XYZ file of C-alpha atoms in Angstrom:
416
model
C 128.874 125.055 115.819
C 128.093 123.200 112.617
C 124.793 124.138 110.944
C 122.402 121.152 110.959
C 121.277 122.081 107.456
C 124.706 121.271 106.028
C 124.818 118.006 107.955
C 121.512 117.026 106.339
C 122.902 117.863 102.882
C 125.942 115.724 103.628
C 123.760 112.819 104.768
C 121.598 113.060 101.645
C 124.670 113.005 99.427
C 126.298 110.075 101.213
C 123.055 108.089 101.343
C 122.239 108.533 97.660
C 125.810 107.657 96.676
C 125.667 104.481 98.746
C 122.302 103.586 97.237
C 123.783 104.049 93.754
C 126.496 101.465 94.397
C 124.471 99.071 96.545
C 123.177 97.004 93.572
C 126.762 96.141 92.631
C 127.648 95.107 96.178
C 124.386 93.241 96.812
C 124.384 91.347 93.508
C 126.581 88.687 95.056
C 124.369 88.292 98.126
C 121.063 88.481 96.200
C 119.234 90.661 98.705
C 117.136 93.771 98.201
C 118.752 97.206 98.549
C 115.978 98.167 100.985
C 117.461 96.058 103.807
C 120.839 97.876 104.067
C 119.065 101.242 103.792
C 116.670 100.173 106.565
C 119.635 99.303 108.793
C 121.327 102.576 107.860
C 118.235 104.498 108.945
C 118.225 102.768 112.320
C 121.935 103.515 112.701
C 121.447 107.194 111.859
C 118.712 107.458 114.485
C 120.914 105.744 117.076
C 123.703 108.240 116.324
C 121.222 111.131 116.741
C 121.703 112.376 113.194
C 119.636 115.609 112.910
C 116.848 114.410 110.663
C 113.084 114.854 111.276
C 112.607 111.453 112.933
C 109.148 110.301 114.128
C 108.636 110.427 117.881
C 107.666 107.613 117.933
C 104.704 107.575 115.491
C 104.860 109.286 112.129
C 103.989 112.936 111.612
C 100.648 112.726 109.826
C 100.984 115.495 107.236
C 104.619 114.885 106.293
C 104.191 111.116 106.091
C 100.924 111.441 104.178
C 102.348 113.545 101.370
C 105.724 111.821 101.119
C 104.221 108.322 100.951
C 101.594 109.638 98.510
C 104.317 110.892 96.152
C 106.223 107.601 96.257
C 103.107 105.557 95.511
C 101.867 107.624 92.548
C 105.293 107.586 90.900
C 105.500 103.815 91.386
C 102.025 103.411 89.874
C 103.052 105.384 86.792
C 106.143 103.201 86.412
C 103.968 100.078 86.640
C 101.460 101.397 84.099
C 104.142 102.402 81.577
C 105.803 98.992 81.803
C 102.563 97.082 81.180
C 101.025 99.387 78.575
C 98.317 97.943 76.341
C 100.253 94.823 75.435
C 98.088 92.348 77.341
C 94.770 90.867 76.264
C 91.675 90.626 78.458
C 92.418 86.921 78.909
C 95.908 87.753 80.183
C 94.415 90.176 82.725
C 92.348 87.397 84.312
C 95.033 86.248 86.740
C 95.670 89.721 88.220
C 91.904 90.159 88.441
C 91.695 86.891 90.378
C 94.103 88.372 92.929
C 91.996 91.523 93.141
C 88.600 89.855 93.214
C 89.402 86.883 95.447
C 92.641 87.337 97.385
C 92.140 90.957 98.452
C 88.572 90.664 99.849
C 89.370 87.368 101.587
C 92.517 88.899 103.077
C 90.496 91.857 104.339
C 87.901 89.539 105.843
C 90.563 87.584 107.759
C 92.217 90.754 109.057
C 88.869 92.217 110.137
C 87.772 89.044 111.956
C 91.069 88.674 113.842
C 91.289 92.394 114.679
C 87.696 92.556 115.884
C 87.303 89.242 117.714
C 90.867 88.452 118.849
C 92.585 91.820 119.219
C 89.347 93.467 120.462
C 89.501 96.420 118.109
C 86.378 98.473 117.503
C 84.549 97.787 114.243
C 85.840 100.900 112.494
C 89.448 100.272 113.591
C 89.267 96.628 112.498
C 87.910 97.664 109.090
C 90.567 100.359 108.731
C 93.334 97.884 109.525
C 91.907 95.434 106.969
C 91.759 98.114 104.266
C 95.206 99.499 105.088
C 96.925 96.116 104.876
C 94.992 94.865 101.835
C 97.019 96.347 98.945
C 100.386 95.061 97.804
C 103.021 97.705 97.285
C 104.104 98.955 93.841
C 107.176 100.694 95.267
C 108.897 98.177 97.552
C 107.951 95.368 95.161
C 109.658 97.036 92.189
C 112.559 94.573 92.262
C 110.288 91.586 91.651
C 108.037 93.256 89.114
C 108.515 93.939 85.414
C 111.965 95.417 84.849
C 111.283 97.081 81.492
C 108.530 98.201 79.150
C 106.748 95.222 77.630
C 105.879 94.631 73.977
C 103.351 92.369 72.300
C 106.051 90.254 70.709
C 108.056 89.830 73.901
C 106.192 90.103 77.177
C 106.300 88.460 80.563
C 103.180 86.459 81.468
C 104.392 84.980 84.732
C 105.091 86.211 88.243
C 106.575 89.595 87.297
C 103.601 90.648 85.177
C 100.960 89.426 87.615
C 102.603 91.104 90.612
C 102.969 94.377 88.690
C 99.364 94.384 87.502
C 98.034 93.469 90.950
C 100.021 96.229 92.661
C 98.960 98.730 90.003
C 95.265 98.180 90.616
C 94.807 97.226 94.236
C 96.244 100.458 95.649
C 93.275 102.258 94.143
C 90.705 99.575 94.845
C 91.502 99.446 98.566
C 90.627 103.126 98.943
C 86.814 102.636 99.058
C 87.208 100.467 102.156
C 89.411 103.077 103.811
C 86.599 105.562 103.206
C 84.043 103.111 104.609
C 86.067 102.944 107.816
C 86.252 106.770 107.881
C 82.472 107.045 107.430
C 81.959 104.481 110.192
C 84.208 106.481 112.538
C 82.048 109.573 111.999
C 78.678 107.892 112.514
C 76.942 105.742 115.085
C 77.037 102.731 112.796
C 76.815 101.512 109.228
C 73.173 102.371 108.614
C 71.441 102.399 105.232
C 72.345 106.054 104.551
C 76.048 105.358 105.090
C 75.940 102.308 102.831
C 74.110 104.233 100.093
C 76.580 107.131 100.220
C 79.518 104.725 100.194
C 78.312 102.603 97.278
C 77.141 105.481 95.084
C 79.934 107.983 95.666
C 82.993 106.280 97.161
C 82.747 103.063 95.164
C 81.002 103.880 91.882
C 81.623 107.580 91.201
C 85.187 107.925 92.451
C 86.330 104.668 90.809
C 84.736 105.287 87.410
C 85.811 108.935 87.205
C 89.351 108.075 88.315
C 89.694 105.456 85.574
C 88.172 107.748 82.923
C 90.519 110.609 83.858
C 93.543 108.326 83.627
C 92.507 106.916 80.254
C 91.781 110.424 78.924
C 95.129 111.850 80.056
C 97.077 108.918 78.627
C 95.081 108.924 75.379
C 95.439 112.682 74.819
C 99.154 112.590 75.523
C 99.571 109.726 73.057
C 97.457 111.496 70.420
C 99.200 114.857 70.556
C 102.726 113.457 70.711
C 101.960 111.272 67.706
C 100.788 114.355 65.783
C 103.399 116.825 66.974
C 106.569 114.830 67.457
C 107.227 113.916 63.817
C 110.538 115.532 62.978
C 110.628 117.241 66.374
C 111.462 114.403 68.736
C 114.829 115.958 69.535
C 113.014 119.020 70.903
C 110.920 117.040 73.415
C 112.395 116.704 76.899
C 111.280 113.117 77.300
C 112.831 112.742 80.731
C 110.114 114.920 82.264
C 107.144 113.428 80.439
C 106.384 110.496 82.750
C 106.653 112.699 85.837
C 104.372 115.295 84.211
C 101.782 112.650 83.324
C 101.889 111.398 86.911
C 101.204 114.806 88.408
C 98.599 115.804 85.808
C 96.554 112.611 86.037
C 96.735 112.493 89.828
C 96.029 116.184 90.320
C 93.117 116.246 87.873
C 91.545 113.124 89.359
C 91.772 114.529 92.870
C 90.364 117.888 91.749
C 87.392 115.960 90.367
C 87.100 114.154 93.713
C 87.955 110.729 92.312
C 90.681 108.139 92.933
C 94.002 109.552 91.755
C 95.830 106.251 92.266
C 93.676 104.557 89.647
C 94.011 107.568 87.354
C 97.815 107.488 87.428
C 97.982 103.764 86.671
C 95.565 104.005 83.743
C 97.352 107.086 82.402
C 100.508 104.983 82.303
C 98.695 102.153 80.547
C 97.273 104.428 77.828
C 100.293 106.720 77.356
C 101.372 104.552 74.396
C 97.897 104.083 72.929
C 98.532 105.412 69.409
C 101.994 103.909 69.152
C 100.478 100.572 70.145
C 97.575 100.989 67.729
C 99.828 101.986 64.806
C 102.492 99.464 65.809
C 105.176 102.152 65.738
C 108.137 102.738 68.025
C 107.809 106.484 68.333
C 110.597 108.119 70.321
C 108.006 110.298 72.023
C 107.473 107.577 74.607
C 107.725 108.813 78.190
C 111.135 108.051 79.664
C 110.934 105.095 82.030
C 114.527 105.391 83.194
C 114.133 108.912 84.570
C 110.986 108.311 86.597
C 112.251 104.884 87.735
C 115.332 106.607 89.158
C 113.102 109.129 90.941
C 111.135 106.209 92.362
C 114.275 104.549 93.741
C 115.557 107.866 95.103
C 112.355 108.382 97.087
C 112.266 104.757 98.270
C 115.782 105.120 99.670
C 114.712 108.005 101.900
C 111.420 106.392 102.820
C 113.285 103.292 104.016
C 115.830 105.474 105.825
C 113.093 107.117 107.873
C 111.301 103.813 108.347
C 114.452 102.381 109.899
C 114.612 105.417 112.165
C 110.967 105.040 113.153
C 111.598 101.484 114.305
C 114.419 102.675 116.547
C 112.229 105.564 117.736
C 109.730 103.090 119.145
C 106.921 102.921 116.615
C 106.429 99.260 117.564
C 106.190 99.933 121.301
C 102.446 99.291 121.207
C 102.516 95.679 120.041
C 101.629 92.563 122.003
C 102.559 88.925 121.552
C 99.241 88.330 119.774
C 99.981 91.159 117.346
C 103.450 89.788 116.589
C 102.056 86.339 115.777
C 99.211 87.870 113.759
C 101.543 90.109 111.712
C 103.957 87.303 110.880
C 101.104 85.016 109.875
C 99.669 87.695 107.567
C 102.880 87.837 105.546
C 104.015 84.214 105.671
C 100.755 82.247 105.757
C 97.544 84.170 105.089
C 98.547 86.080 101.951
C 100.352 83.064 100.355
C 97.452 80.691 101.060
C 94.755 83.086 99.844
C 96.830 84.045 96.817
C 97.276 80.408 95.853
C 93.555 79.742 96.310
C 92.676 82.577 93.929
C 95.064 81.221 91.285
C 93.913 77.618 91.689
C 91.919 77.603 88.467
C 94.571 79.379 86.393
C 96.918 77.591 84.001
C 100.080 79.033 85.531
C 102.669 76.515 86.690
C 102.836 75.647 90.374
C 106.118 77.524 90.779
C 104.657 80.724 89.343
C 101.524 80.420 91.483
C 103.617 80.019 94.621
C 105.810 83.017 93.761
C 102.861 85.285 92.980
C 101.098 84.212 96.167
C 104.121 84.647 98.421
C 105.398 87.988 97.147
C 102.412 90.113 98.119
C 104.711 92.750 99.573
C 103.226 95.249 102.014
C 104.694 98.715 102.196
C 104.374 102.425 101.544
C 100.760 102.375 100.327
C 99.655 101.025 103.707
C 101.327 103.950 105.454
C 99.587 106.431 103.165
C 96.171 104.903 103.797
C 96.683 104.817 107.552
C 97.800 108.434 107.828
C 95.073 109.560 105.421
C 92.357 107.853 107.468
C 93.622 109.202 110.780
C 93.772 112.730 109.353
C 90.278 112.587 107.828
C 88.445 110.292 110.216
C 87.545 110.379 113.892
C 89.393 107.317 115.140
C 90.625 106.792 118.696
C 93.386 104.559 120.083
C 95.297 104.370 116.802
C 98.778 103.784 118.258
C 98.466 100.011 117.886
C 97.552 100.446 114.219
C 100.848 102.268 113.641
C 102.672 99.408 115.359
C 100.897 96.672 113.402
C 101.416 98.358 110.036
C 105.085 98.996 110.841
C 105.602 95.397 111.950
C 103.889 93.935 108.870
C 106.014 96.141 106.602
C 109.180 95.186 108.494
C 108.442 91.458 108.245
C 107.604 91.875 104.559
C 110.753 93.887 103.797
C 113.013 91.385 105.565
C 111.420 88.139 104.361
C 110.793 89.228 100.807
C 114.010 91.234 100.604
C 116.067 88.179 101.525
C 114.271 85.776 99.185
C 112.952 87.740 96.197
C 116.070 87.927 94.050
C 116.891 84.235 94.452
C 113.312 83.153 93.870
C 112.728 85.368 90.838
C 116.027 84.263 89.312
C 114.969 80.620 89.685
C 111.573 81.341 88.137
C 113.108 83.188 85.181
C 115.371 80.206 84.547
C 112.302 77.978 84.525
C 110.597 78.115 81.136
C 107.569 76.176 82.395
C 104.958 78.911 82.604
C 101.907 76.706 82.054
C 101.109 73.512 83.922
């Protein structure tokens, strides 16, 4: 009898090899590599390939930590690409998406979940918080494709989607905690609100940002001082991964938001090079950590495809199907466009930014985290809704992103 361990090794090798060549094959069809991998995962499950498939919902601990790793690596990639090359004025559009689109989106989800789907208050709030952030991992193909510079930087859809995804994964966390607190209490009384605002909003956010800035700043300072004449001795490939783990681990040890810390560490990792206007070779390697990101996404999508075949969406109703499709195709685009109404971006860029609010791995992390740490009941439908929203997002955005982004890049009209 063949050892299942060796079958798993074979599957990993074949899958990663296919993923390596998929961009060449898919270039002609202009679709995302996530779609074939999703189908492959469903096929593997159908063939009873011996992998740890969900049955039918995801294993909480395994899913929590795997999705967590994918998200923090994607956040570091986003932070390194943006750096400190954008002015406060150029950050206004991403902040519009965070300050207007995200809370309005959460309000719509909460109202529909509570009044139409008849969820309890804490479940409705959890669903709103879980679906609020856009995904830095699955959206990587429509975000910035290289490190930006002051002299040559993207100010359109790619930049705005990258900056939004980099920040909103951390800023959705306070609302996940509010739902957790609600699940453990009789209601949202004044004590719960005070604890939430003081600790989960103010303390954890501020400390997380400070930790990220400090880690990025210190790395930039010491590499500037120590790397002169010694750049060939620095293993740059590991630097970005190290910064990711250090900033995230330290922030979590200090009981703050590690997602925000990782993103800000990426932003400030080039602080002294940016300040001195030098191109020091001590920069963290983007290519290495970007490849790790894609490697992990391949296996996340593989298991996601298997989870669909395993029956993770068995708990949906017709109302949930309509609701999930509307979230991706109507609600996010409309609210995104409303938030950008006063900006000077061209109509085409506004429409692209509004439409490509991809939902993905971050939502899975938040859901599993809340279920593990809260006291929620009847959560099966939440798994189904999140899975369905991600599936609709992967298919719709995966089929349209490359064509749309190519058309936008060919259009030099950035400002109306």
